Coordinates of C-alpha atoms in Angstrom, one line a residue:
X1 CA 122.2 132.5 106.2
X2 CA 122.3 130.3 109.3
X3 CA 119.9 130.0 112.3
X4 CA 121.6 131.0 115.5
X5 CA 121.6 128.5 118.3
X6 CA 119.8 130.9 120.6
X7 CA 116.9 131.4 118.1
X8 CA 116.7 127.7 117.4
X9 CA 116.4 126.9 121.2
X10 CA 113.8 129.6 121.8
X11 CA 111.6 128.4 119.0
X12 CA 111.8 124.7 120.0
X13 CA 110.8 125.7 123.6
X14 CA 108.0 127.9 122.4
X15 CA 106.7 125.3 119.9
X16 CA 106.6 122.5 122.6
X17 CA 108.0 120.0 120.1
X18 CA 110.7 118.9 122.6
X19 CA 110.4 118.8 126.4
X20 CA 112.6 121.4 128.1
X21 CA 114.7 118.7 130.0
X22 CA 115.4 116.9 126.7
X23 CA 116.5 120.2 125.2
X24 CA 118.8 121.0 128.1
X25 CA 120.4 117.5 127.9
X26 CA 120.8 118.0 124.1
X27 CA 122.5 121.4 124.8
X28 CA 125.1 119.7 127.1
X29 CA 125.7 117.0 124.5
X30 CA 126.0 119.6 121.7
X31 CA 128.7 121.5 123.7
X32 CA 130.7 118.3 124.3
X33 CA 130.6 117.3 120.6
X34 CA 130.9 120.8 119.2
X35 CA 127.6 120.3 117.2
X36 CA 124.3 122.1 116.8
X37 CA 121.5 121.4 119.2
X38 CA 119.3 120.6 116.2
X39 CA 121.7 117.9 115.0
X40 CA 121.8 116.3 118.4
X41 CA 118.0 116.2 118.7
X42 CA 117.9 114.8 115.2
X43 CA 120.4 112.0 116.1
X44 CA 118.4 111.2 119.2
X45 CA 115.1 110.9 117.3
X46 CA 113.5 113.8 119.3
X47 CA 113.0 115.8 116.1
X48 CA 112.5 114.6 112.5
X49 CA 114.6 116.1 109.7
X50 CA 111.5 117.6 108.2
X51 CA 110.4 119.2 111.5
X52 CA 113.9 120.7 111.9
X53 CA 113.7 122.1 108.4
X54 CA 110.3 123.7 109.1
X55 CA 111.7 125.3 112.3
X56 CA 114.7 126.8 110.4
X57 CA 112.4 128.0 107.6
X58 CA 110.2 129.7 110.2
X59 CA 113.1 131.4 112.0
X60 CA 114.8 132.5 108.8
X61 CA 111.5 133.7 107.3
X62 CA 111.9 131.4 104.3
X63 CA 108.5 130.2 102.9
X64 CA 107.8 126.4 103.4
X65 CA 106.3 124.7 100.4
X66 CA 104.3 121.5 100.3
X67 CA 104.3 119.8 96.9
X68 CA 102.6 116.6 97.9
X69 CA 99.2 117.5 96.5
X70 CA 100.5 119.8 93.7
X71 CA 100.8 119.1 90.0
X72 CA 103.7 121.0 88.6
X73 CA 103.3 121.9 84.9
X74 CA 105.8 120.1 82.6
X75 CA 107.2 123.3 81.1
X76 CA 108.1 124.5 84.7
X77 CA 109.3 121.1 86.0
X78 CA 111.6 120.5 83.0
X79 CA 113.5 123.7 83.5
X80 CA 115.6 121.6 85.8
X81 CA 116.7 118.3 84.3
X82 CA 115.7 115.3 86.3
X83 CA 119.3 114.1 87.1
X84 CA 120.1 117.5 88.7
X85 CA 116.7 117.6 90.5
X86 CA 117.3 114.1 91.9
X87 CA 120.9 114.7 92.9
X88 CA 120.4 118.1 94.6
X89 CA 116.8 117.7 95.7
X90 CA 115.8 120.9 93.9
X91 CA 112.4 121.2 92.1
X92 CA 111.2 124.1 90.0
X93 CA 107.5 124.7 90.7
X94 CA 106.6 128.3 89.8
X95 CA 107.8 130.9 87.3
X96 CA 106.7 134.5 86.8
X97 CA 108.2 137.9 86.0
X98 CA 111.7 136.5 85.3
X99 CA 111.8 134.7 88.7
X100 CA 111.8 131.0 89.3
X101 CA 110.7 129.5 92.7
X102 CA 112.5 126.3 93.6
X103 CA 111.7 123.9 96.4
X104 CA 114.8 122.5 98.2
X105 CA 115.8 120.4 101.2
X106 CA 118.8 122.6 101.7
X107 CA 118.4 126.3 100.8
X108 CA 122.1 126.8 101.6
X109 CA 123.1 124.6 98.6
X110 CA 124.5 127.6 96.7
X111 CA 126.3 125.6 93.9
X112 CA 122.9 124.0 93.0
X113 CA 121.1 127.4 93.0
X114 CA 123.9 129.0 90.9
X115 CA 123.8 126.1 88.4
X116 CA 120.0 126.4 87.9
X117 CA 120.4 130.2 87.6
X118 CA 123.0 129.8 84.8
X119 CA 120.9 127.2 83.1
X120 CA 117.6 129.1 83.1
X121 CA 118.8 132.7 83.1
X122 CA 116.2 133.5 85.8
X123 CA 116.4 134.9 89.3
X124 CA 116.1 131.9 91.7
X125 CA 113.9 132.1 94.8
X126 CA 114.7 129.2 97.1
X127 CA 111.9 127.7 99.2
X128 CA 112.2 125.0 101.8
X129 CA 110.4 121.7 101.4
X130 CA 110.2 118.2 102.9
X131 CA 111.4 114.9 101.6
X132 CA 107.9 113.6 100.8
X133 CA 107.3 116.7 98.6
X134 CA 110.5 116.2 96.7
X135 CA 109.8 112.5 96.2
X136 CA 106.3 113.3 94.9
X137 CA 107.7 115.9 92.5
X138 CA 110.4 113.6 91.2
X139 CA 107.6 111.0 90.3
X140 CA 106.0 113.7 88.2
X141 CA 109.0 113.8 85.9
X142 CA 108.3 110.2 85.0
X143 CA 104.6 110.8 84.4
X144 CA 105.2 113.9 82.4
X145 CA 107.8 112.1 80.3
X146 CA 105.3 109.3 79.5
X147 CA 102.9 112.0 78.2
X148 CA 105.6 113.7 76.2
X149 CA 106.8 110.5 74.6
X150 CA 103.3 109.5 73.7
X151 CA 102.8 112.9 71.9
X152 CA 106.2 112.5 70.0
X153 CA 105.3 109.0 68.8
X154 CA 101.8 109.9 67.7
X155 CA 103.3 112.9 65.7
X156 CA 106.1 110.9 64.0
X157 CA 103.8 107.9 63.3
X158 CA 101.5 110.2 61.4
X159 CA 104.4 111.3 59.2
X160 CA 105.2 107.6 58.5
X161 CA 101.7 107.1 57.1
X162 CA 102.4 110.0 54.7
X163 CA 105.6 108.3 53.7
X164 CA 103.8 105.1 52.9
X165 CA 101.2 106.9 50.9
X166 CA 104.0 108.4 48.8
X167 CA 104.9 104.9 47.8
X168 CA 108.1 104.4 49.8
X169 CA 106.8 101.8 52.3
X170 CA 106.7 98.3 51.1
X171 CA 107.1 94.8 52.3
X172 CA 109.9 93.6 50.0
X173 CA 112.8 96.1 49.8
X174 CA 116.4 95.9 48.9
X175 CA 119.2 96.5 51.4
X176 CA 119.7 100.1 50.1
X177 CA 116.0 100.9 50.4
X178 CA 115.9 99.5 53.9
X179 CA 119.0 101.5 54.8
X180 CA 117.4 104.7 53.4
X181 CA 114.2 104.0 55.4
X182 CA 116.3 103.4 58.6
X183 CA 117.7 106.8 58.2
X184 CA 114.3 108.5 57.7
X185 CA 113.8 111.1 60.4
X186 CA 110.4 110.0 61.7
X187 CA 111.7 106.4 62.1
X188 CA 114.9 107.6 63.8
X189 CA 112.8 109.7 66.2
X190 CA 110.4 106.9 67.0
X191 CA 113.1 104.3 67.8
X192 CA 115.0 106.8 69.9
X193 CA 111.9 107.7 71.8
X194 CA 110.9 104.0 72.3
X195 CA 114.4 103.4 73.8
X196 CA 114.4 106.5 76.0
X197 CA 110.8 105.7 77.2
X198 CA 111.8 102.2 78.2
X199 CA 114.8 103.6 80.2
X200 CA 112.5 106.1 81.9
X201 CA 110.1 103.3 82.8
X202 CA 112.8 101.1 84.2
X203 CA 111.9 98.4 81.7
X204 CA 114.0 95.2 81.5
X205 CA 112.9 94.3 78.0
X206 CA 111.2 95.9 74.9
X207 CA 109.1 93.7 72.6
X208 CA 108.2 95.0 69.2
X209 CA 105.7 92.7 67.6
X210 CA 104.4 93.2 64.0
X211 CA 100.8 92.2 63.5
X212 CA 98.3 92.3 60.6
X213 CA 97.1 95.8 61.0
X214 CA 99.6 97.4 63.5
X215 CA 102.8 97.1 65.4
X216 CA 102.5 96.3 69.2
X217 CA 105.2 97.6 71.5
X218 CA 105.3 96.1 75.0
X219 CA 107.7 96.7 77.9
X220 CA 108.5 94.2 80.7
X221 CA 108.5 96.2 83.9
X222 CA 109.3 94.4 87.2
X223 CA 108.9 91.1 85.5
X224 CA 105.4 91.7 84.0
X225 CA 104.7 92.6 80.3
X226 CA 102.7 95.8 79.7
X227 CA 101.3 97.2 76.5
X228 CA 103.2 100.4 75.9
X229 CA 101.8 101.6 72.6
X230 CA 100.6 100.6 69.1
X231 CA 102.1 102.0 65.9
X232 CA 100.9 101.9 62.3
X233 CA 101.7 98.7 60.3
X234 CA 103.7 101.0 57.9
X235 CA 106.3 101.6 60.7
X236 CA 107.3 97.9 61.1
X237 CA 109.9 97.7 58.3
X238 CA 111.5 101.0 59.1
X239 CA 111.7 100.3 62.9
X240 CA 113.2 96.8 62.3
X241 CA 115.7 98.3 59.8
X242 CA 116.7 101.1 62.2
X243 CA 117.4 98.6 65.1
X244 CA 119.4 96.4 62.7
X245 CA 121.5 99.4 61.7
X246 CA 122.1 100.2 65.4
X247 CA 123.0 96.6 66.3
X248 CA 125.2 96.2 63.1
X249 CA 123.0 93.3 61.7
X250 CA 122.2 92.3 58.1
X251 CA 119.5 94.5 56.8
X252 CA 118.3 92.2 54.0
X253 CA 118.3 89.0 56.1
X254 CA 114.6 88.3 57.1
X255 CA 114.5 84.5 57.1
X256 CA 116.9 83.7 59.9
X257 CA 117.1 84.8 63.5
X258 CA 119.8 87.4 64.3
X259 CA 121.4 88.6 67.5
X260 CA 123.3 91.9 68.1
X261 CA 124.1 94.6 70.6
X262 CA 124.4 98.4 70.9
X263 CA 124.7 101.0 73.6
X264 CA 122.9 104.2 74.4
X265 CA 123.6 107.0 76.9
X266 CA 121.1 109.4 78.5
X267 CA 121.8 112.1 81.1
X268 CA 121.2 109.6 83.9
X269 CA 122.0 106.2 82.4
X270 CA 124.4 104.3 80.2
X271 CA 122.4 101.3 78.8
X272 CA 123.5 98.3 76.7
X273 CA 120.7 96.8 74.5
X274 CA 120.9 93.1 73.7
X275 CA 118.9 92.6 70.5
X276 CA 117.2 89.4 69.3
X277 CA 115.3 89.3 65.9
X278 CA 113.1 86.3 65.0
X279 CA 111.1 85.9 61.8
X280 CA 107.3 85.7 62.4
X281 CA 104.3 85.5 60.2
X282 CA 103.9 89.3 59.7
X283 CA 107.6 90.2 59.6
X284 CA 110.3 90.1 62.3
X285 CA 109.7 90.3 66.0
X286 CA 112.3 92.3 67.9
X287 CA 113.1 91.8 71.6
X288 CA 115.7 94.0 73.3
X289 CA 117.1 93.3 76.8
X290 CA 118.2 96.5 78.7
X291 CA 121.4 96.1 80.7
X292 CA 122.3 99.2 82.7
X293 CA 126.0 99.8 83.0
X294 CA 126.0 102.8 85.3
X295 CA 125.8 102.8 89.1
X296 CA 127.4 100.8 91.8
X297 CA 127.7 97.0 91.5
X298 CA 125.1 95.0 93.5
X299 CA 125.8 93.5 96.9
X300 CA 124.4 90.1 98.1
X301 CA 122.4 92.0 100.7
X302 CA 120.8 94.3 98.1
X303 CA 119.8 91.2 96.1
X304 CA 117.8 89.9 99.1
X305 CA 120.3 87.5 100.8
X306 CA 120.3 87.6 104.6
X307 CA 120.9 85.7 107.8
X308 CA 122.4 82.1 107.7
X309 CA 121.9 81.9 103.9
X310 CA 124.1 85.0 103.4
X311 CA 126.8 83.5 105.7
X312 CA 126.8 80.2 103.8
X313 CA 127.2 82.0 100.5
X314 CA 130.1 84.1 101.8
X315 CA 131.7 81.0 103.2
X316 CA 131.4 79.2 99.9
X317 CA 133.0 82.2 98.1
X318 CA 136.1 82.0 100.4
X319 CA 136.8 78.4 99.2
X320 CA 139.4 78.0 96.4
X321 CA 137.8 74.9 94.9
X322 CA 134.3 73.5 94.4
X323 CA 131.1 74.5 92.7
X324 CA 128.5 77.2 93.5
X325 CA 125.3 76.6 91.6
X326 CA 122.4 79.1 91.1
X327 CA 119.1 77.5 90.0
X328 CA 115.8 78.9 88.8
X329 CA 113.8 79.5 85.6
X330 CA 114.6 82.0 82.9
X331 CA 114.4 85.6 84.1
X332 CA 114.8 84.7 87.8
X333 CA 118.0 86.8 88.2
X334 CA 120.5 83.9 88.2
X335 CA 123.1 85.7 86.1
X336 CA 122.9 88.8 88.3
X337 CA 123.5 86.7 91.4
X338 CA 126.6 85.1 89.7
X339 CA 128.0 88.5 88.6
X340 CA 127.5 89.8 92.1
X341 CA 129.5 86.9 93.5
X342 CA 132.2 87.4 90.7
X343 CA 132.4 91.1 91.8
X344 CA 133.2 90.0 95.3
X345 CA 135.8 87.5 94.1
X346 CA 137.3 89.9 91.5
X347 CA 140.6 90.8 93.3
X348 CA 144.0 91.5 91.7
X349 CA 145.4 88.2 92.9
X350 CA 143.1 85.9 90.9
X351 CA 142.5 85.1 87.3
X352 CA 138.8 84.9 86.5
X353 CA 137.5 83.5 83.1
X354 CA 134.0 83.1 82.0
X355 CA 132.2 81.3 79.1
X356 CA 128.7 82.8 78.6
X357 CA 125.7 82.8 76.2
X358 CA 125.5 85.8 75.8
X359 CA 127.8 88.1 77.7
X360 CA 125.3 90.2 79.7
X361 CA 127.5 92.5 81.7
X362 CA 131.0 93.5 80.9
X363 CA 133.3 93.3 84.0
X364 CA 136.8 94.8 84.3
X365 CA 139.7 92.3 84.8
X366 CA 137.4 89.4 83.9
X367 CA 138.2 87.4 80.7
X368 CA 134.7 86.9 79.2
X369 CA 134.1 84.5 76.2
X370 CA 130.8 84.2 74.3
X371 CA 129.8 80.8 72.9
X372 CA 129.0 80.5 69.2
X373 CA 127.1 77.3 68.3
X374 CA 127.1 78.3 64.6
X375 CA 130.8 77.5 64.4
X376 CA 130.8 74.7 67.0
X377 CA 132.0 76.8 69.9
X378 CA 129.8 75.4 72.8
X379 CA 130.0 75.7 76.6
X380 CA 131.9 72.4 76.7
X381 CA 134.5 73.6 74.1
X382 CA 134.8 76.9 75.8
X383 CA 135.3 75.4 79.2
X384 CA 137.8 72.9 77.9
X385 CA 139.8 75.9 76.4
X386 CA 139.5 78.0 79.6
X387 CA 141.2 75.2 81.6
X388 CA 144.3 75.8 79.6
X389 CA 144.3 79.5 80.5
X390 CA 145.4 79.1 84.1
X391 CA 142.2 80.3 85.8
X392 CA 141.5 80.4 89.5
X393 CA 137.8 81.1 89.1
X394 CA 135.6 79.9 86.2
X395 CA 132.1 81.0 85.5
X396 CA 130.1 78.8 83.1
X397 CA 126.9 80.6 82.0
X398 CA 124.8 77.4 82.2
X399 CA 125.2 73.7 82.6
X400 CA 123.0 72.3 79.8
X401 CA 124.4 68.9 79.0
X402 CA 126.4 66.0 80.3
X403 CA 129.6 67.1 78.7
X404 CA 129.5 70.6 80.3
X405 CA 128.5 69.1 83.7
X406 CA 131.4 66.6 83.6
X407 CA 133.9 69.3 82.6
X408 CA 132.7 71.6 85.4
X409 CA 133.0 68.8 88.0
X410 CA 136.5 68.0 86.8
X411 CA 137.5 71.7 86.9
X412 CA 136.3 71.8 90.5
X413 CA 138.3 68.7 91.4
X414 CA 141.5 70.0 89.9
X415 CA 141.7 73.2 92.0
X416 CA 139.3 75.7 90.5
X417 CA 136.3 77.5 92.0
X418 CA 133.4 77.1 89.4
X419 CA 130.3 79.2 89.3
X420 CA 127.3 78.2 87.1
X421 CA 123.6 78.2 86.7
X422 CA 121.1 75.3 86.1
X423 CA 117.5 75.3 85.1
X424 CA 115.6 73.6 87.9
X425 CA 112.6 74.8 90.0
X426 CA 114.3 74.5 93.4
X427 CA 117.8 74.2 95.0
X428 CA 117.4 70.5 95.9
X429 CA 116.1 69.8 92.3
X430 CA 119.5 70.6 90.9
X431 CA 121.1 67.5 92.4
X432 CA 118.9 64.9 90.8
X433 CA 119.1 66.9 87.6
X434 CA 123.0 66.7 87.6
X435 CA 122.9 62.9 88.4
X436 CA 120.4 62.5 85.5
X437 CA 122.9 64.2 83.2
X438 CA 125.4 61.5 84.1
X439 CA 127.4 63.0 86.9
X440 CA 128.5 60.4 89.4
X441 CA 127.1 61.0 93.0
X442 CA 130.6 60.5 94.6
X443 CA 132.0 63.3 92.4
X444 CA 129.1 65.5 93.1
X445 CA 129.5 65.3 96.9
X446 CA 133.2 66.0 96.5
X447 CA 132.7 69.3 94.6
X448 CA 129.3 70.9 95.3
X449 CA 129.4 73.6 98.0
X450 CA 126.1 75.3 97.8
X451 CA 123.0 75.5 95.5
X452 CA 121.0 78.7 95.5
X453 CA 117.4 78.5 94.3
X454 CA 115.8 81.8 93.5
X455 CA 112.8 83.8 92.1
X456 CA 112.2 87.5 91.7
X457 CA 109.3 89.3 93.5
X458 CA 108.1 92.8 93.2
X459 CA 108.9 95.2 96.0
X460 CA 106.1 97.1 97.7
X461 CA 106.2 100.9 97.0
X462 CA 106.0 103.5 99.8
X463 CA 102.2 103.5 99.9
X464 CA 101.6 100.2 101.7
X465 CA 99.3 99.1 104.5
X466 CA 99.9 96.8 107.4
X467 CA 97.6 93.9 108.5
X468 CA 97.8 90.7 110.5
X469 CA 96.8 87.2 109.5
X470 CA 94.4 85.1 111.5
X471 CA 95.0 81.3 111.8
X472 CA 92.4 80.7 109.1
X473 CA 94.1 83.2 106.8
X474 CA 97.5 81.5 107.4
X475 CA 96.1 78.1 106.5
X476 CA 95.0 79.5 103.1
X477 CA 98.7 80.4 102.5
X478 CA 100.5 77.4 103.7
X479 CA 101.0 75.1 106.8
X480 CA 101.9 76.4 110.2
X481 CA 105.4 74.8 110.1
X482 CA 106.4 77.2 107.3
X483 CA 105.2 80.2 109.5
X484 CA 107.2 78.7 112.4
X485 CA 110.4 78.7 110.3
X486 CA 109.8 82.3 109.3
X487 CA 109.2 83.2 113.0
X488 CA 112.5 81.5 113.9
X489 CA 114.4 83.5 111.2
X490 CA 112.9 86.8 112.5
X491 CA 113.9 86.0 116.0
X492 CA 117.4 84.8 115.1
X493 CA 118.0 88.0 113.1
X494 CA 116.7 90.0 116.0
X495 CA 113.9 91.6 113.9
X496 CA 111.4 90.6 116.6
X497 CA 111.9 89.8 120.2
X498 CA 112.1 86.2 121.4
X499 CA 108.8 84.7 122.5
X500 CA 106.8 86.9 120.0
X501 CA 103.9 84.9 118.4
X502 CA 103.1 84.8 114.7
X503 CA 99.7 86.4 115.4
X504 CA 101.5 89.6 116.5
X505 CA 103.7 89.8 113.3
X506 CA 102.4 92.3 110.8
X507 CA 102.3 91.6 107.0
X508 CA 102.0 94.2 104.3
X509 CA 100.1 94.8 101.0
X510 CA 99.6 97.6 98.5
X511 CA 97.4 100.4 100.0
X512 CA 93.7 100.0 99.3
X513 CA 94.3 96.6 97.6
X514 CA 95.8 98.2 94.5
X515 CA 95.7 95.9 91.6
X516 CA 98.1 95.1 88.7
X517 CA 101.4 97.0 88.9
X518 CA 100.0 99.6 91.3
X519 CA 101.7 99.6 94.7
X520 CA 104.9 97.9 93.5
X521 CA 108.2 99.3 92.4
X522 CA 111.4 97.3 91.4
X523 CA 112.2 93.7 92.3
X524 CA 114.2 91.7 94.9
X525 CA 115.1 88.0 95.1
X526 CA 113.7 85.3 97.3
X527 CA 116.1 82.5 97.9
X528 CA 116.7 79.1 99.3
X529 CA 120.3 78.1 100.0
X530 CA 121.2 74.4 100.2
X531 CA 124.5 73.8 101.9
X532 CA 125.9 70.4 101.1
X533 CA 126.5 69.2 104.7
X534 CA 127.7 65.7 105.7
X535 CA 124.1 64.5 106.1
X536 CA 123.1 65.8 102.6
X537 CA 126.2 64.2 101.2
X538 CA 125.1 60.8 102.5
X539 CA 121.6 61.3 101.1
X540 CA 123.0 62.2 97.7
X541 CA 125.1 59.0 97.7
X542 CA 121.9 57.0 98.5
X543 CA 120.1 58.7 95.5
X544 CA 117.6 60.6 97.7
X545 CA 114.8 62.5 96.0
X546 CA 114.7 66.3 95.9
X547 CA 111.7 66.2 98.3
X548 CA 113.7 64.1 100.9
X549 CA 116.7 66.5 100.5
X550 CA 114.5 69.5 101.1
X551 CA 113.0 67.9 104.3
X552 CA 116.5 67.3 105.6
X553 CA 117.8 70.8 104.6
X554 CA 114.8 72.4 106.4
X555 CA 115.7 70.4 109.5
X556 CA 119.2 71.9 109.2
X557 CA 117.8 75.4 109.0
X558 CA 117.3 76.1 105.3
X559 CA 114.6 78.6 104.6
X560 CA 112.7 77.6 101.4
X561 CA 111.9 80.2 98.8
X562 CA 108.3 80.3 100.1
X563 CA 109.5 80.9 103.7
X564 CA 112.1 83.5 102.6
X565 CA 109.3 85.3 100.7
X566 CA 107.1 85.2 103.8
X567 CA 110.0 86.5 105.8
X568 CA 110.3 89.5 103.4
X569 CA 106.5 90.0 103.4
X570 CA 106.6 90.3 107.2
X571 CA 109.3 92.9 106.9
X572 CA 107.2 95.0 104.5
X573 CA 109.5 94.4 101.5
X574 CA 106.9 92.5 99.4
X575 CA 103.4 91.1 99.8
X576 CA 102.3 87.5 100.4
X577 CA 100.2 87.6 97.2
X578 CA 103.4 88.5 95.2
X579 CA 105.4 85.7 96.8
X580 CA 102.7 83.1 96.0
X581 CA 102.5 84.5 92.4
X582 CA 106.3 84.1 92.0
X583 CA 106.4 80.6 93.6
X584 CA 103.5 79.2 91.6
X585 CA 104.6 80.6 88.2

């Protein structure tokens, strides 16, 4: 049932939401474009989408529901699975007498209504709602799942204690006994729940750590470890055995580290788990890295690249020879940046080969090789073999030693584009590090295109507050020249008008000074992109220090990681506190 144009205009005039002259101008425009007046007012910004929904709800006599301050019971919420609720913006919030009331953004989405009717077997009563209400309700799925998982684990852990009392649990078991324990229903449920809980929480790693009296489970969420739960000590052997079975590892090997991999699919995600086991005093510690395989590939913009730095990186990817290096500590997103660049370069007319340790993401049309030090297959050996495979583009997971560095340089000299990572604290620090490995400066200046230094910072969630920094506050953060560089970037990218002073630029922080992980959701990169210009080349030949190289690069327009973080803080993407935490770690 649609709202007629006449009814819509009459209500907008009566409500006073839009001046009459603006409405008349919108009518003329709507006739020209053969569109609704509501759509034209929406496009012009005269009406918000939520205001238009409220108007239509009123005219049609459909109740409007606000869920922002409402806690929906789990048994009602879960009548519609989260993926369907998220895709169709439809939330179940009340059920009585065989009828289910659902909040929607579009009450004319008949396929969604029909799907829910078939799934629940109830009569569906659509109610209109706004975007904030739907977002708030979708968050409740996550909170409810946490409670549900906690209950499941507590129940199953209790059953494991009974199993131990029955004499089955023991420290030294044979392979057959461990296999039997791994197939025990409480253990299977606990491990399955731990994995699903981690996916729900958007964790990047799961740590399962056996201790004297209990097993500690921790999740790394947005780069920070959080205690998730503790399990009885009796569960340790079974959980480890179950994970070994999933990852196809040796059950009775407890003295040596082991690595493996397995996959898991939920309704919303397909996740690959990279498993690492390490013998510790009280058993074996398990760490699992979660690698999500669903969804679109990243773009450089989504990773946080922008402005001149983004242009430099795109220019470097268009070259057919040379080296693109990404530097930073472990867990700074280097591999993700490399894979994103590979995704851009991955066209039918090139042959891409990689040698990695380990293979983190599997890419179509890319020949990926994993090193195996146990049999003498190192980065250097792998790279040497790749050069005989007629590649156009080579990715080397990491330059760790002189031999790999030398081979990468030679590959770049002989007509290949080489992508790699190096462990240094800054972009300029990569150059002295390579020279220290034995790379000749004249070879380095001939091949190196750009060096990207990066860290990951947590993004601010929707609830954030704006504030301005006084000169005294700015001095506590860093010197004024860094703020000047940020100001220049904001003006160059037309974020603020020319002539704006730094005093007028707002910064952002979690609302009410929320501590810990409150106020943040997901992560983004802060980068510095060193372009090897003629001046930088001359300095490399003269064995300049990384500090001197950074000074020159800043003169040539490079934003340091600190400045890029400050730029993102001024745009409300992250906070200054978070940038300083990431830079000083």
